[in-house]
Amino acid sequence: MAHHQNVGTSRYLFEDLKTLLARASPFRSGDALAGVAAKDAVERVAAQRALADVPLRAFLAEAVVPYESDDVTRLLLDGHDGRAFAPVGHMTVGEFRDWLLSDEADSARLSGLARGLTPEMVAAVSKLMRLQDLVLVAAKCEVVTRFRNTLGLRGHMSTRLQPNHPTDDLQGVAAAVLDGLFLGAGDAVIGINPVTESVERFVELTSLLDRVRRHLDIPTQACVLGHVTTALAAMKRGAPVDLVFQSIGGTEGTNRSFGVTLSMLAEAREAALALRRGTIGDHVMYFETGQGSALSADAHSGVDQQTLEARAYGVARTFSPLLVNTVVGFIGPEYLADGKQITRAGLEDHFCGKLLGLPMGCDVCYTVHADADQDDVDALLTLLGVAGCNYIMGVPGSDDVMLNYQSTSFHDALYVRKVLGKRPAPEFESWLERIGLVDAAGQLQQVELPAAFRPLLGSV
Amino acid sequence: MTLLKDSWAALRRYTPARVGLGRTGVSLPTIQHLALQESLALARDAVQAEFEPDAISAELRAFGFETLTCESAAADRATYLRRPDLGRRLSPSSRAALESRRGPPLDLALVVADGLSATASRRHAAALLGALRDLLPAANWRLGPVVLVRQGRVAVGDEVGALLGANAVAVLIGERPGLSAADSLGAYVTWAPAVGRRDAERNCISNIRAEGLSSADAARTLAALLQAARAHQRTGVLLSAALAAGTPGGVATLTSGR
């Protein structure tokens, strides 16, 4: 359906919903590269005004990627919960923004609404929001998940300990794991990106992380972020897999470019569930996403990158993940050019994921060819802390020596917890205290290498 | 104030990662903070470094190569960084210059581009090509001029190779600087170059630098890769599959994703 809007003496026409969403999207380089961005600021605000008048119901009637040709669209529309949608079913996008910001939209109501919202609805409303709106609404959402500990509780903020090594050297990985634990990191997951897709190395790394976890009796979970097919092969060989990882996107074609289908994800989830390794919960999936992946895969169908990112969360939701994170600045300046674009994208992604009921984390990061630096990381990290982000990455000294990009460090996580009064996952915090790394008030202690840690480096 | 030294600095023996940094309160000590800023500054400056085609040309001519300097359709560095599509195509004047150079078919077109680190192509490209020339017998390998492309991406080689009528193209290009290396060169080989080739149709050799793969070793790997590409009349995942039993060391197909 076409949409019209007058601004001053100009009349703007947006031929369909996907064009309207794209033109209404705050500027970012990826939409310009795809040729879907508004041509100027006035066209953008005209699109935003037209979008504000679109009924939420319209997103159930008009798919931005055709239902017939895209299994993600079918998944999203076939799985829509009409009863959960009912409380907001009469609203326009603009009215929905007003309602979200109102005191009536409290944590319980937002949680009840999640399954009634489609990714396109939450993407649409995010385009009418400033950063403070994205923070305020997300901060009202609480999404709690469990495997060996409890993640996402209000007042808590967790970290993925990311001990990557340029050659997957086991001692090198172990050294980074110990360094992170020493600084209180790793309650969301100890998760390593392997250099190769070899099943043998996947099994070795998985076994290493499992040995460290069991030896120190850490209430957390481990993950080797290989391809889902590698994880499946490793599980068939008896590898101790806690969480299954996969990068996913918001269209069937994007997922194909990642070498993955919805049925493969379902198969991997079933295999991980069958291992029954979670002690207090059965959330066994870990997904990563990021704006721009669909354009990078030439599978964007003329839809803007932020709407497609929200659709990736719709995919994630189907598999009840323990963790989802948007790797917001990794993809490069052709998609998100600078600190300003990365900051907004990170907050949009966190907001959209939380509203859809997902345990959102964020890899606050950048590459050296983007116009961003450590100050931009600090700003987005702090904003996400205020917004109630479930977890962030912890990379030794911010410098990932395998993936060659800059993310948040163990120290950064301590900073944001300190200034915002956040705590690690409760079970993990008890462990830190038990082993003497923090005191009863949660303050890090100056300790020598605990005796229990010593044998690990020699035994890997 | 007590600066908390990390009693675990010994961990650094096991990994190049920035472990054992210590802390003041929960924050990075000044010395570590500035060390990170210095690494970042070196990498960021490497991205912005100017391509030096004249200096590279002089070295190449000393090895007996002809050279030709071109530019991509990206007019400047800022455009180059945000518009990868423009960096993959030649400017109209460069296209015309190459068309006028077209002669009999070539076995291999050679391209040197700045990519994301002009420092890398300045330091390693000429030495690598000099070594490669010795490994490819002139009787079997008709080489064209080395085409030096400013603001070029890997795929610009497709257009260069097609315009020169080459069976294959090798593109030497600066890789994205990281904090541990700002001068790493990549070498990409594409069989039957033509505009629109996909990354899965190429093979690459990466991390060519003094502390990584040396220019001489890279030249040997590249020569082996070129021989294999010619023998199988293909590159990319199809060549990798054909070579599954004995892939040359360090050769990979392109994969995307984090």
PDB file of C-alpha atoms in Angstrom, chain A residues 3-263:
ATOM      1  CA  HIS A   3       1.689   6.204   1.781  1.00  0.00           C
ATOM      2  CA  HIS A   4       1.629   9.981   1.299  1.00  0.00           C
ATOM      3  CA  GLN A   5       2.860  12.826   3.427  1.00  0.00           C
ATOM      4  CA  ASN A   6       2.980  16.592   2.951  1.00  0.00           C
ATOM      5  CA  VAL A   7       5.779  18.636   4.459  1.00  0.00           C
ATOM      6  CA  GLY A   8       5.605  22.354   3.671  1.00  0.00           C
ATOM      7  CA  THR A   9       4.832  22.607  -0.011  1.00  0.00           C
ATOM      8  CA  SER A  10       6.276  19.222  -0.870  1.00  0.00           C
ATOM      9  CA  ARG A  11       4.277  16.032  -1.171  1.00  0.00           C
ATOM     10  CA  TYR A  12       6.062  12.732  -0.599  1.00  0.00           C
ATOM     11  CA  LEU A  13       4.986   9.348  -1.871  1.00  0.00           C
ATOM     12  CA  PHE A  14       6.242   6.069  -0.383  1.00  0.00           C
ATOM     13  CA  GLU A  15       5.143   3.228  -2.579  1.00  0.00           C
ATOM     14  CA  ASP A  16       4.955   0.472   0.024  1.00  0.00           C
ATOM     15  CA  LEU A  17       5.651  -0.361   3.658  1.00  0.00           C
ATOM     16  CA  LYS A  18       9.265  -1.424   3.158  1.00  0.00           C
ATOM     17  CA  THR A  19      10.052   1.806   1.320  1.00  0.00           C
ATOM     18  CA  LEU A  20       8.356   3.814   4.059  1.00  0.00           C
ATOM     19  CA  LEU A  21      10.379   2.005   6.764  1.00  0.00           C
ATOM     20  CA  ALA A  22      13.631   2.533   4.878  1.00  0.00           C
ATOM     21  CA  ARG A  23      13.067   6.245   4.263  1.00  0.00           C
ATOM     22  CA  ALA A  24      12.041   6.737   7.917  1.00  0.00           C
ATOM     23  CA  SER A  25      15.227   5.118   9.212  1.00  0.00           C
ATOM     24  CA  PRO A  26      17.735   7.501  10.829  1.00  0.00           C
ATOM     25  CA  PHE A  27      20.696   7.840   8.466  1.00  0.00           C
ATOM     26  CA  ARG A  28      23.358   5.153   8.281  1.00  0.00           C
ATOM     27  CA  SER A  29      25.845   4.351   5.553  1.00  0.00           C
ATOM     28  CA  GLY A  30      24.516   0.837   4.843  1.00  0.00           C
ATOM     29  CA  ASP A  31      21.102   2.129   3.792  1.00  0.00           C
ATOM     30  CA  ALA A  32      22.788   4.654   1.509  1.00  0.00           C
ATOM     31  CA  LEU A  33      24.934   1.877   0.016  1.00  0.00           C
ATOM     32  CA  ALA A  34      21.792  -0.208  -0.577  1.00  0.00           C
ATOM     33  CA  GLY A  35      20.105   2.822  -2.169  1.00  0.00           C
ATOM     34  CA  VAL A  36      17.126   2.732   0.200  1.00  0.00           C
ATOM     35  CA  ALA A  37      17.865   5.724   2.462  1.00  0.00           C
ATOM     36  CA  ALA A  38      15.873   8.961   2.381  1.00  0.00           C
ATOM     37  CA  LYS A  39      17.484  11.459   0.028  1.00  0.00           C
ATOM     38  CA  ASP A  40      17.503  14.201   2.660  1.00  0.00           C
ATOM     39  CA  ALA A  41      16.438  15.069   6.186  1.00  0.00           C
ATOM     40  CA  VAL A  42      13.024  16.400   5.158  1.00  0.00           C
ATOM     41  CA  GLU A  43      12.109  13.261   3.232  1.00  0.00           C
ATOM     42  CA  ARG A  44      13.149  11.277   6.308  1.00  0.00           C
ATOM     43  CA  VAL A  45      10.882  13.205   8.649  1.00  0.00           C
ATOM     44  CA  ALA A  46       8.044  13.024   6.118  1.00  0.00           C
ATOM     45  CA  ALA A  47       8.445   9.257   6.155  1.00  0.00           C
ATOM     46  CA  GLN A  48       8.519   9.236   9.952  1.00  0.00           C
ATOM     47  CA  ARG A  49       5.287  11.233  10.091  1.00  0.00           C
ATOM     48  CA  ALA A  50       3.616   8.934   7.580  1.00  0.00           C
ATOM     49  CA  LEU A  51       4.896   5.908   9.493  1.00  0.00           C
ATOM     50  CA  ALA A  52       3.463   7.269  12.745  1.00  0.00           C
ATOM     51  CA  ASP A  53      -0.012   7.047  11.163  1.00  0.00           C
ATOM     52  CA  VAL A  54       0.335   3.437  10.012  1.00  0.00           C
ATOM     53  CA  PRO A  55      -1.770   1.002  12.082  1.00  0.00           C
ATOM     54  CA  LEU A  56       0.252  -1.773  13.742  1.00  0.00           C
ATOM     55  CA  ARG A  57      -2.176  -4.205  12.081  1.00  0.00           C
ATOM     56  CA  ALA A  58      -0.785  -3.164   8.681  1.00  0.00           C
ATOM     57  CA  PHE A  59       2.409  -5.088   9.450  1.00  0.00           C
ATOM     58  CA  LEU A  60       0.388  -8.310   9.661  1.00  0.00           C
ATOM     59  CA  ALA A  61      -1.181  -7.659   6.256  1.00  0.00           C
ATOM     60  CA  GLU A  62       1.856  -6.496   4.263  1.00  0.00           C
ATOM     61  CA  ALA A  63       5.158  -8.386   4.497  1.00  0.00           C
ATOM     62  CA  VAL A  64       8.363  -6.465   3.742  1.00  0.00           C
ATOM     63  CA  VAL A  65       9.924  -9.635   2.306  1.00  0.00           C
ATOM     64  CA  PRO A  66       7.434 -11.828   0.375  1.00  0.00           C
ATOM     65  CA  TYR A  67       5.819 -14.634   2.387  1.00  0.00           C
ATOM     66  CA  GLU A  68       6.038 -17.041  -0.540  1.00  0.00           C
ATOM     67  CA  SER A  69       9.773 -16.716  -1.082  1.00  0.00           C
ATOM     68  CA  ASP A  70      11.173 -16.258   2.425  1.00  0.00           C
ATOM     69  CA  ASP A  71      10.996 -18.750   5.284  1.00  0.00           C
ATOM     70  CA  VAL A  72      11.786 -16.055   7.864  1.00  0.00           C
ATOM     71  CA  THR A  73       8.640 -14.135   6.853  1.00  0.00           C
ATOM     72  CA  ARG A  74       6.605 -17.347   7.133  1.00  0.00           C
ATOM     73  CA  LEU A  75       8.108 -18.083  10.550  1.00  0.00           C
ATOM     74  CA  LEU A  76       7.291 -14.588  11.799  1.00  0.00           C
ATOM     75  CA  LEU A  77       3.733 -14.331  10.495  1.00  0.00           C
ATOM     76  CA  ASP A  78       2.698 -17.926  11.178  1.00  0.00           C
ATOM     77  CA  GLY A  79       4.019 -17.629  14.736  1.00  0.00           C
ATOM     78  CA  HIS A  80       2.293 -14.356  15.534  1.00  0.00           C
ATOM     79  CA  ASP A  81       0.271 -14.457  18.780  1.00  0.00           C
ATOM     80  CA  GLY A  82      -2.971 -12.537  18.156  1.00  0.00           C
ATOM     81  CA  ARG A  83      -4.097 -12.662  21.801  1.00  0.00           C
ATOM     82  CA  ALA A  84      -0.856 -11.152  23.070  1.00  0.00           C
ATOM     83  CA  PHE A  85      -1.178  -8.458  20.369  1.00  0.00           C
ATOM     84  CA  ALA A  86      -4.744  -7.494  21.370  1.00  0.00           C
ATOM     85  CA  PRO A  87      -3.868  -4.807  23.972  1.00  0.00           C
ATOM     86  CA  VAL A  88      -2.105  -2.708  21.292  1.00  0.00           C
ATOM     87  CA  GLY A  89      -3.944  -4.051  18.239  1.00  0.00           C
ATOM     88  CA  HIS A  90      -5.907  -0.836  17.723  1.00  0.00           C
ATOM     89  CA  MET A  91      -2.886   1.474  17.836  1.00  0.00           C
ATOM     90  CA  THR A  92      -0.900   3.221  15.126  1.00  0.00           C
ATOM     91  CA  VAL A  93       2.897   3.216  15.270  1.00  0.00           C
ATOM     92  CA  GLY A  94       2.857   6.738  16.714  1.00  0.00           C
ATOM     93  CA  GLU A  95       0.298   5.811  19.375  1.00  0.00           C
ATOM     94  CA  PHE A  96       2.364   2.734  20.189  1.00  0.00           C
ATOM     95  CA  ARG A  97       5.387   4.953  20.871  1.00  0.00           C
ATOM     96  CA  ASP A  98       3.314   7.098  23.217  1.00  0.00           C
ATOM     97  CA  TRP A  99       2.034   4.012  25.012  1.00  0.00           C
ATOM     98  CA  LEU A 100       5.497   2.439  25.362  1.00  0.00           C
ATOM     99  CA  LEU A 101       6.800   5.607  26.985  1.00  0.00           C
ATOM    100  CA  SER A 102       3.776   5.886  29.318  1.00  0.00           C
ATOM    101  CA  ASP A 103       3.776   4.515  32.855  1.00  0.00           C
ATOM    102  CA  GLU A 104       1.023   2.113  31.833  1.00  0.00           C
ATOM    103  CA  ALA A 105       3.602   0.107  29.855  1.00  0.00           C
ATOM    104  CA  ASP A 106       5.290  -1.552  32.811  1.00  0.00           C
ATOM    105  CA  SER A 107       7.569  -4.550  32.929  1.00  0.00           C
ATOM    106  CA  ALA A 108       4.751  -7.098  33.238  1.00  0.00           C
ATOM    107  CA  ARG A 109       2.674  -5.636  30.402  1.00  0.00           C
ATOM    108  CA  LEU A 110       5.689  -5.403  28.098  1.00  0.00           C
ATOM    109  CA  SER A 111       6.614  -8.984  28.837  1.00  0.00           C
ATOM    110  CA  GLY A 112       3.069 -10.145  28.079  1.00  0.00           C
ATOM    111  CA  LEU A 113       3.078  -8.239  24.820  1.00  0.00           C
ATOM    112  CA  ALA A 114       6.324  -9.649  23.379  1.00  0.00           C
ATOM    113  CA  ARG A 115       4.859 -12.561  21.420  1.00  0.00           C
ATOM    114  CA  GLY A 116       2.193 -10.304  19.959  1.00  0.00           C
ATOM    115  CA  LEU A 117       4.729  -8.000  18.341  1.00  0.00           C
ATOM    116  CA  THR A 118       6.419  -8.622  15.015  1.00  0.00           C
ATOM    117  CA  PRO A 119       9.969  -7.444  14.311  1.00  0.00           C
ATOM    118  CA  GLU A 120       8.654  -4.965  11.750  1.00  0.00           C
ATOM    119  CA  MET A 121       6.378  -3.336  14.374  1.00  0.00           C
ATOM    120  CA  VAL A 122       9.226  -2.813  16.838  1.00  0.00           C
ATOM    121  CA  ALA A 123      11.595  -1.661  14.083  1.00  0.00           C
ATOM    122  CA  ALA A 124       8.954   0.847  12.958  1.00  0.00           C
ATOM    123  CA  VAL A 125       8.435   2.341  16.400  1.00  0.00           C
ATOM    124  CA  SER A 126      12.194   2.513  17.037  1.00  0.00           C
ATOM    125  CA  LYS A 127      12.523   4.747  13.973  1.00  0.00           C
ATOM    126  CA  LEU A 128      10.326   7.338  15.709  1.00  0.00           C
ATOM    127  CA  MET A 129      12.456   7.284  18.855  1.00  0.00           C
ATOM    128  CA  ARG A 130      15.405   9.230  20.149  1.00  0.00           C
ATOM    129  CA  LEU A 131      18.167   7.549  22.106  1.00  0.00           C
ATOM    130  CA  GLN A 132      16.549   8.363  25.436  1.00  0.00           C
ATOM    131  CA  ASP A 133      13.298   6.729  24.308  1.00  0.00           C
ATOM    132  CA  LEU A 134      15.179   3.579  23.273  1.00  0.00           C
ATOM    133  CA  VAL A 135      16.901   3.523  26.666  1.00  0.00           C
ATOM    134  CA  LEU A 136      13.794   4.284  28.734  1.00  0.00           C
ATOM    135  CA  VAL A 137      11.589   1.592  27.212  1.00  0.00           C
ATOM    136  CA  ALA A 138      14.302  -1.070  27.133  1.00  0.00           C
ATOM    137  CA  ALA A 139      15.075  -0.372  30.795  1.00  0.00           C
ATOM    138  CA  LYS A 140      11.497  -1.382  31.647  1.00  0.00           C
ATOM    139  CA  CYS A 141      11.932  -4.812  30.050  1.00  0.00           C
ATOM    140  CA  GLU A 142      13.337  -7.698  32.065  1.00  0.00           C
ATOM    141  CA  VAL A 143      14.237 -10.859  30.143  1.00  0.00           C
ATOM    142  CA  VAL A 144      15.621 -13.637  32.350  1.00  0.00           C
ATOM    143  CA  THR A 145      17.250 -16.845  31.058  1.00  0.00           C
ATOM    144  CA  ARG A 146      18.977 -19.765  32.771  1.00  0.00           C
ATOM    145  CA  PHE A 147      21.422 -22.582  32.120  1.00  0.00           C
ATOM    146  CA  ARG A 148      23.817 -22.903  35.095  1.00  0.00           C
ATOM    147  CA  ASN A 149      23.105 -19.423  36.408  1.00  0.00           C
ATOM    148  CA  THR A 150      20.485 -16.703  36.177  1.00  0.00           C
ATOM    149  CA  LEU A 151      21.032 -13.999  33.572  1.00  0.00           C
ATOM    150  CA  GLY A 152      19.151 -10.771  32.907  1.00  0.00           C
ATOM    151  CA  LEU A 153      17.822  -9.984  36.380  1.00  0.00           C
ATOM    152  CA  ARG A 154      17.232  -6.290  36.980  1.00  0.00           C
ATOM    153  CA  GLY A 155      20.309  -4.721  38.573  1.00  0.00           C
ATOM    154  CA  HIS A 156      22.665  -7.312  37.137  1.00  0.00           C
ATOM    155  CA  MET A 157      24.943  -7.110  34.119  1.00  0.00           C
ATOM    156  CA  SER A 158      26.952 -10.047  32.859  1.00  0.00           C
ATOM    157  CA  THR A 159      29.908 -10.590  30.562  1.00  0.00           C
ATOM    158  CA  ARG A 160      30.939 -13.057  27.936  1.00  0.00           C
ATOM    159  CA  LEU A 161      34.580 -13.890  28.546  1.00  0.00           C
ATOM    160  CA  GLN A 162      36.102 -13.921  25.038  1.00  0.00           C
ATOM    161  CA  PRO A 163      39.542 -15.588  25.251  1.00  0.00           C
ATOM    162  CA  ASN A 164      40.358 -15.698  21.535  1.00  0.00           C
ATOM    163  CA  HIS A 165      43.825 -16.654  20.326  1.00  0.00           C
ATOM    164  CA  PRO A 166      45.258 -16.215  16.783  1.00  0.00           C
ATOM    165  CA  THR A 167      46.089 -19.914  16.448  1.00  0.00           C
ATOM    166  CA  ASP A 168      43.609 -21.465  18.918  1.00  0.00           C
ATOM    167  CA  ASP A 169      46.586 -22.344  21.135  1.00  0.00           C
ATOM    168  CA  LEU A 170      45.116 -24.106  24.172  1.00  0.00           C
ATOM    169  CA  GLN A 171      47.488 -22.570  26.719  1.00  0.00           C
ATOM    170  CA  GLY A 172      46.949 -19.143  25.199  1.00  0.00           C
ATOM    171  CA  VAL A 173      43.184 -19.571  25.481  1.00  0.00           C
ATOM    172  CA  ALA A 174      43.512 -20.831  29.065  1.00  0.00           C
ATOM    173  CA  ALA A 175      45.677 -17.840  30.017  1.00  0.00           C
ATOM    174  CA  ALA A 176      43.033 -15.412  28.749  1.00  0.00           C
ATOM    175  CA  VAL A 177      40.271 -17.354  30.523  1.00  0.00           C
ATOM    176  CA  LEU A 178      42.135 -17.120  33.828  1.00  0.00           C
ATOM    177  CA  ASP A 179      42.839 -13.416  33.290  1.00  0.00           C
ATOM    178  CA  GLY A 180      39.137 -12.788  32.708  1.00  0.00           C
ATOM    179  CA  LEU A 181      37.979 -14.827  35.686  1.00  0.00           C
ATOM    180  CA  PHE A 182      40.476 -12.925  37.828  1.00  0.00           C
ATOM    181  CA  LEU A 183      38.722  -9.698  36.796  1.00  0.00           C
ATOM    182  CA  GLY A 184      35.266 -11.116  37.464  1.00  0.00           C
ATOM    183  CA  ALA A 185      34.264 -11.840  33.852  1.00  0.00           C
ATOM    184  CA  GLY A 186      32.529 -14.854  32.335  1.00  0.00           C
ATOM    185  CA  ASP A 187      29.115 -15.162  33.970  1.00  0.00           C
ATOM    186  CA  ALA A 188      27.153 -14.961  30.688  1.00  0.00           C
ATOM    187  CA  VAL A 189      29.415 -17.467  28.959  1.00  0.00           C
ATOM    188  CA  ILE A 190      33.041 -18.297  28.373  1.00  0.00           C
ATOM    189  CA  GLY A 191      32.889 -18.179  24.608  1.00  0.00           C
ATOM    190  CA  ILE A 192      35.731 -18.562  22.150  1.00  0.00           C
ATOM    191  CA  ASN A 193      35.731 -17.823  18.411  1.00  0.00           C
ATOM    192  CA  PRO A 194      37.773 -20.622  16.836  1.00  0.00           C
ATOM    193  CA  VAL A 195      40.178 -19.819  14.007  1.00  0.00           C
ATOM    194  CA  THR A 196      39.286 -22.891  11.965  1.00  0.00           C
ATOM    195  CA  GLU A 197      36.102 -24.855  11.410  1.00  0.00           C
ATOM    196  CA  SER A 198      37.822 -28.159  12.166  1.00  0.00           C
ATOM    197  CA  VAL A 199      35.674 -30.513  14.244  1.00  0.00           C
ATOM    198  CA  GLU A 200      38.795 -31.840  16.018  1.00  0.00           C
ATOM    199  CA  ARG A 201      39.794 -28.367  17.207  1.00  0.00           C
ATOM    200  CA  PHE A 202      36.187 -27.610  18.169  1.00  0.00           C
ATOM    201  CA  VAL A 203      36.159 -30.723  20.354  1.00  0.00           C
ATOM    202  CA  GLU A 204      39.547 -29.808  21.898  1.00  0.00           C
ATOM    203  CA  LEU A 205      38.476 -26.267  22.732  1.00  0.00           C
ATOM    204  CA  THR A 206      35.111 -27.425  24.072  1.00  0.00           C
ATOM    205  CA  SER A 207      36.831 -29.991  26.266  1.00  0.00           C
ATOM    206  CA  LEU A 208      39.347 -27.418  27.526  1.00  0.00           C
ATOM    207  CA  LEU A 209      36.635 -24.976  28.563  1.00  0.00           C
ATOM    208  CA  ASP A 210      34.699 -27.802  30.213  1.00  0.00           C
ATOM    209  CA  ARG A 211      37.777 -28.912  32.191  1.00  0.00           C
ATOM    210  CA  VAL A 212      38.442 -25.385  33.420  1.00  0.00           C
ATOM    211  CA  ARG A 213      34.815 -24.903  34.408  1.00  0.00           C
ATOM    212  CA  ARG A 214      34.580 -28.210  36.268  1.00  0.00           C
ATOM    213  CA  HIS A 215      37.977 -27.866  37.936  1.00  0.00           C
ATOM    214  CA  LEU A 216      37.070 -24.479  39.371  1.00  0.00           C
ATOM    215  CA  ASP A 217      33.397 -25.394  39.843  1.00  0.00           C
ATOM    216  CA  ILE A 218      32.251 -22.198  38.104  1.00  0.00           C
ATOM    217  CA  PRO A 219      28.492 -21.688  37.804  1.00  0.00           C
ATOM    218  CA  THR A 220      28.623 -20.607  34.178  1.00  0.00           C
ATOM    219  CA  GLN A 221      28.446 -22.086  30.675  1.00  0.00           C
ATOM    220  CA  ALA A 222      30.913 -22.446  27.851  1.00  0.00           C
ATOM    221  CA  CYS A 223      30.612 -22.161  24.096  1.00  0.00           C
ATOM    222  CA  VAL A 224      32.861 -22.553  21.068  1.00  0.00           C
ATOM    223  CA  LEU A 225      31.445 -20.247  18.437  1.00  0.00           C
ATOM    224  CA  GLY A 226      31.895 -22.553  15.470  1.00  0.00           C
ATOM    225  CA  HIS A 227      29.313 -23.181  12.796  1.00  0.00           C
ATOM    226  CA  VAL A 228      26.160 -24.996  13.883  1.00  0.00           C
ATOM    227  CA  THR A 229      27.083 -27.973  11.706  1.00  0.00           C
ATOM    228  CA  THR A 230      30.482 -28.190  13.425  1.00  0.00           C
ATOM    229  CA  ALA A 231      28.769 -28.175  16.830  1.00  0.00           C
ATOM    230  CA  LEU A 232      26.411 -30.930  15.677  1.00  0.00           C
ATOM    231  CA  ALA A 233      29.317 -33.058  14.464  1.00  0.00           C
ATOM    232  CA  ALA A 234      31.160 -32.456  17.747  1.00  0.00           C
ATOM    233  CA  MET A 235      28.109 -33.452  19.802  1.00  0.00           C
ATOM    234  CA  LYS A 236      27.879 -36.674  17.785  1.00  0.00           C
ATOM    235  CA  ARG A 237      31.448 -37.368  18.907  1.00  0.00           C
ATOM    236  CA  GLY A 238      30.444 -36.811  22.523  1.00  0.00           C
ATOM    237  CA  ALA A 239      31.889 -33.320  23.004  1.00  0.00           C
ATOM    238  CA  PRO A 240      30.660 -31.578  26.189  1.00  0.00           C
ATOM    239  CA  VAL A 241      28.708 -28.816  24.426  1.00  0.00           C
ATOM    240  CA  ASP A 242      26.801 -26.444  26.720  1.00  0.00           C
ATOM    241  CA  LEU A 243      25.534 -23.886  24.212  1.00  0.00           C
ATOM    242  CA  VAL A 244      25.150 -24.077  20.439  1.00  0.00           C
ATOM    243  CA  PHE A 245      26.170 -20.906  18.636  1.00  0.00           C
ATOM    244  CA  GLN A 246      25.156 -19.523  15.263  1.00  0.00           C
ATOM    245  CA  SER A 247      25.249 -16.193  13.403  1.00  0.00           C
ATOM    246  CA  ILE A 248      21.823 -15.510  11.957  1.00  0.00           C
ATOM    247  CA  GLY A 249      20.130 -12.876   9.817  1.00  0.00           C
ATOM    248  CA  GLY A 250      16.686 -11.578   8.991  1.00  0.00           C
ATOM    249  CA  THR A 251      16.069 -13.186   5.601  1.00  0.00           C
ATOM    250  CA  GLU A 252      16.259 -16.709   4.245  1.00  0.00           C
ATOM    251  CA  GLY A 253      19.005 -15.602   1.851  1.00  0.00           C
ATOM    252  CA  THR A 254      21.120 -14.117   4.651  1.00  0.00           C
ATOM    253  CA  ASN A 255      20.867 -17.339   6.615  1.00  0.00           C
ATOM    254  CA  ARG A 256      21.807 -19.274   3.483  1.00  0.00           C
ATOM    255  CA  SER A 257      24.936 -17.112   3.215  1.00  0.00           C
ATOM    256  CA  PHE A 258      25.766 -18.212   6.779  1.00  0.00           C
ATOM    257  CA  GLY A 259      25.255 -21.808   5.623  1.00  0.00           C
ATOM    258  CA  VAL A 260      22.284 -22.343   7.898  1.00  0.00           C
ATOM    259  CA  THR A 261      18.577 -23.132   7.665  1.00  0.00           C
ATOM    260  CA  LEU A 262      15.830 -22.953  10.290  1.00  0.00           C
ATOM    261  CA  SER A 263      15.613 -26.740  10.419  1.00  0.00           C
TER     262      SER A 263
END
